[in-house]
PDB file of C-alpha atoms in Angstrom:
ATOM      1  CA  MET A   1       0.306   0.051   0.019  1.00 52.00           C
ATOM      2  CA  THR A   2       1.066   3.373  -0.897  1.00 64.00           C
ATOM      3  CA  GLN A   3       1.654   6.503   1.129  1.00 63.00           C
ATOM      4  CA  LEU A   4      -1.186   7.588  -0.377  1.00 64.00           C
ATOM      5  CA  GLU A   5      -3.391   5.218   0.269  1.00 65.00           C
ATOM      6  CA  THR A   6      -2.331   4.551   3.592  1.00 61.00           C
ATOM      7  CA  TYR A   7      -2.902   8.131   4.679  1.00 58.00           C
ATOM      8  CA  LEU A   8      -6.936   7.496   2.451  1.00 61.00           C
ATOM      9  CA  HIS A   9      -7.805   5.276   4.655  1.00 62.00           C
ATOM     10  CA  ILE A  10      -6.730   6.764   8.208  1.00 55.00           C
ATOM     11  CA  VAL A  11      -9.298  10.204   7.271  1.00 57.00           C
ATOM     12  CA  ARG A  12     -12.109   7.966   6.017  1.00 58.00           C
ATOM     13  CA  ALA A  13     -11.995   4.822   7.952  1.00 59.00           C
ATOM     14  CA  ASP A  14     -15.810   4.443   7.006  1.00 63.00           C
ATOM     15  CA  ASN A  15     -14.335   2.942   3.346  1.00 61.00           C
ATOM     16  CA  THR A  16     -16.681   5.865   1.302  1.00 70.00           C
ATOM     17  CA  GLN A  17     -15.483   6.890  -2.130  1.00 75.00           C
ATOM     18  CA  THR A  18     -15.288  11.124  -1.041  1.00 84.00           C
ATOM     19  CA  LEU A  19     -13.520  13.292   1.574  1.00 85.00           C
ATOM     20  CA  THR A  20     -15.459  15.746   3.163  1.00 87.00           C
ATOM     21  CA  LYS A  21     -13.372  19.518   4.050  1.00 88.00           C
ATOM     22  CA  ALA A  22     -12.389  18.420   7.166  1.00 88.00           C
ATOM     23  CA  GLU A  23     -10.429  14.537   6.217  1.00 84.00           C
ATOM     24  CA  LEU A  24      -9.323  16.814   3.473  1.00 84.00           C
ATOM     25  CA  LYS A  25      -7.648  19.250   5.838  1.00 84.00           C
ATOM     26  CA  THR A  26      -6.777  16.162   7.678  1.00 83.00           C
ATOM     27  CA  LEU A  27      -5.188  14.590   4.832  1.00 81.00           C
ATOM     28  CA  LEU A  28      -3.241  17.675   3.803  1.00 81.00           C
ATOM     29  CA  GLU A  29      -1.506  18.109   7.066  1.00 81.00           C
ATOM     30  CA  LYS A  30      -0.551  15.434   7.365  1.00 80.00           C
ATOM     31  CA  GLY A  31       0.227  14.113   5.005  1.00 78.00           C
ATOM     32  CA  LEU A  32       1.638  17.045   3.136  1.00 79.00           C
ATOM     33  CA  PRO A  33       3.164  19.063   6.156  1.00 79.00           C
ATOM     34  CA  ASN A  34       5.492  21.479   3.788  1.00 78.00           C
ATOM     35  CA  PHE A  35       2.924  22.649   1.811  1.00 75.00           C
ATOM     36  CA  PHE A  36      -0.213  22.802   4.146  1.00 73.00           C
ATOM     37  CA  SER A  37      -0.051  23.831   8.028  1.00 67.00           C
ATOM     38  CA  LYS A  38      -2.908  24.314  10.660  1.00 66.00           C
ATOM     39  CA  THR A  39      -2.758  28.072  10.365  1.00 64.00           C
ATOM     40  CA  ASN A  40      -3.368  28.493   6.465  1.00 70.00           C
ATOM     41  CA  LYS A  41      -6.936  27.748   6.719  1.00 71.00           C
ATOM     42  CA  ASP A  42      -7.503  29.868   3.779  1.00 81.00           C
ATOM     43  CA  ALA A  43      -5.801  27.544   1.692  1.00 80.00           C
ATOM     44  CA  THR A  44      -7.189  24.867   2.446  1.00 80.00           C
ATOM     45  CA  ASP A  45     -10.843  25.983   1.484  1.00 86.00           C
ATOM     46  CA  GLU A  46      -9.416  27.023  -1.881  1.00 88.00           C
ATOM     47  CA  VAL A  47      -8.067  23.708  -2.436  1.00 86.00           C
ATOM     48  CA  PHE A  48     -11.786  21.985  -1.310  1.00 89.00           C
ATOM     49  CA  ARG A  49     -13.580  24.963  -3.379  1.00 92.00           C
ATOM     50  CA  ASN A  50     -10.954  24.179  -6.680  1.00 90.00           C
ATOM     51  CA  LEU A  51     -11.205  20.396  -6.090  1.00 90.00           C
ATOM     52  CA  ASP A  52     -15.489  19.646  -5.605  1.00 92.00           C
ATOM     53  CA  GLU A  53     -16.137  20.197  -9.368  1.00 89.00           C
ATOM     54  CA  ASN A  54     -19.576  19.120  -9.566  1.00 90.00           C
ATOM     55  CA  GLY A  55     -19.933  20.614  -5.572  1.00 92.00           C
ATOM     56  CA  ASP A  56     -21.633  18.402  -3.716  1.00 91.00           C
ATOM     57  CA  SER A  57     -19.635  19.188  -0.486  1.00 92.00           C
ATOM     58  CA  GLN A  58     -17.568  16.251  -0.944  1.00 90.00           C
ATOM     59  CA  VAL A  59     -14.036  15.241  -3.120  1.00 89.00           C
ATOM     60  CA  ASP A  60     -14.189  12.298  -4.946  1.00 85.00           C
ATOM     61  CA  PHE A  61     -11.572   9.881  -5.749  1.00 81.00           C
ATOM     62  CA  LYS A  62     -11.147  11.432  -9.901  1.00 84.00           C
ATOM     63  CA  GLU A  63     -11.165  14.943  -8.096  1.00 86.00           C
ATOM     64  CA  PHE A  64      -8.522  14.056  -5.713  1.00 84.00           C
ATOM     65  CA  VAL A  65      -6.435  11.928  -8.178  1.00 85.00           C
ATOM     66  CA  ILE A  66      -6.728  15.871 -10.469  1.00 87.00           C
ATOM     67  CA  PHE A  67      -5.237  17.519  -7.371  1.00 86.00           C
ATOM     68  CA  VAL A  68      -2.218  14.723  -6.827  1.00 85.00           C
ATOM     69  CA  ALA A  69      -1.291  15.084 -10.805  1.00 89.00           C
ATOM     70  CA  ALA A  70      -1.513  18.840 -10.852  1.00 87.00           C
ATOM     71  CA  LEU A  71       0.793  19.121  -7.946  1.00 85.00           C
ATOM     72  CA  THR A  72       2.990  16.130  -9.034  1.00 88.00           C
ATOM     73  CA  CYS A  73       3.542  18.592 -12.466  1.00 90.00           C
ATOM     74  CA  CYS A  74       4.026  21.230 -10.005  1.00 86.00           C
ATOM     75  CA  CYS A  75       7.216  19.936  -7.921  1.00 85.00           C
ATOM     76  CA  HIS A  76       8.237  18.452 -11.135  1.00 86.00           C
ATOM     77  CA  LYS A  77       8.926  21.424 -12.845  1.00 85.00           C
ATOM     78  CA  TYR A  78      10.118  23.194 -10.260  1.00 82.00           C
ATOM     79  CA  PHE A  79      12.656  20.753  -9.421  1.00 84.00           C
ATOM     80  CA  GLU A  80      13.483  20.804 -13.238  1.00 88.00           C
ATOM     81  CA  GLN A  81      14.032  24.891 -12.712  1.00 87.00           C
ATOM     82  CA  LYS A  82      15.941  23.886  -9.502  1.00 83.00           C
ATOM     83  CA  ALA A  83      18.006  21.827 -11.077  1.00 88.00           C
ATOM     84  CA  ALA A  84      19.112  23.863 -14.495  1.00 86.00           C
ATOM     85  CA  LYS A  85      20.256  26.401 -12.017  1.00 79.00           C
TER      86      LYS A  85
END
């Protein structure tokens, strides 16, 4: 099991395929502490609004995977630029 899957199971004990805003916040703070801190509530709220494409106040697996892919692309671009310097 990957770390991502482990975090998803930790925050979603009832095995549904969605995350609430509170669950996403916990996941981001624990799984990505360098990107999301407990003191920056606005960042988490903005991420949730952007991820919840269908407006159901839940982030489903597809919406979450889009976030992971976008974050991966941003990190890749950042590290490519750092390596070029």
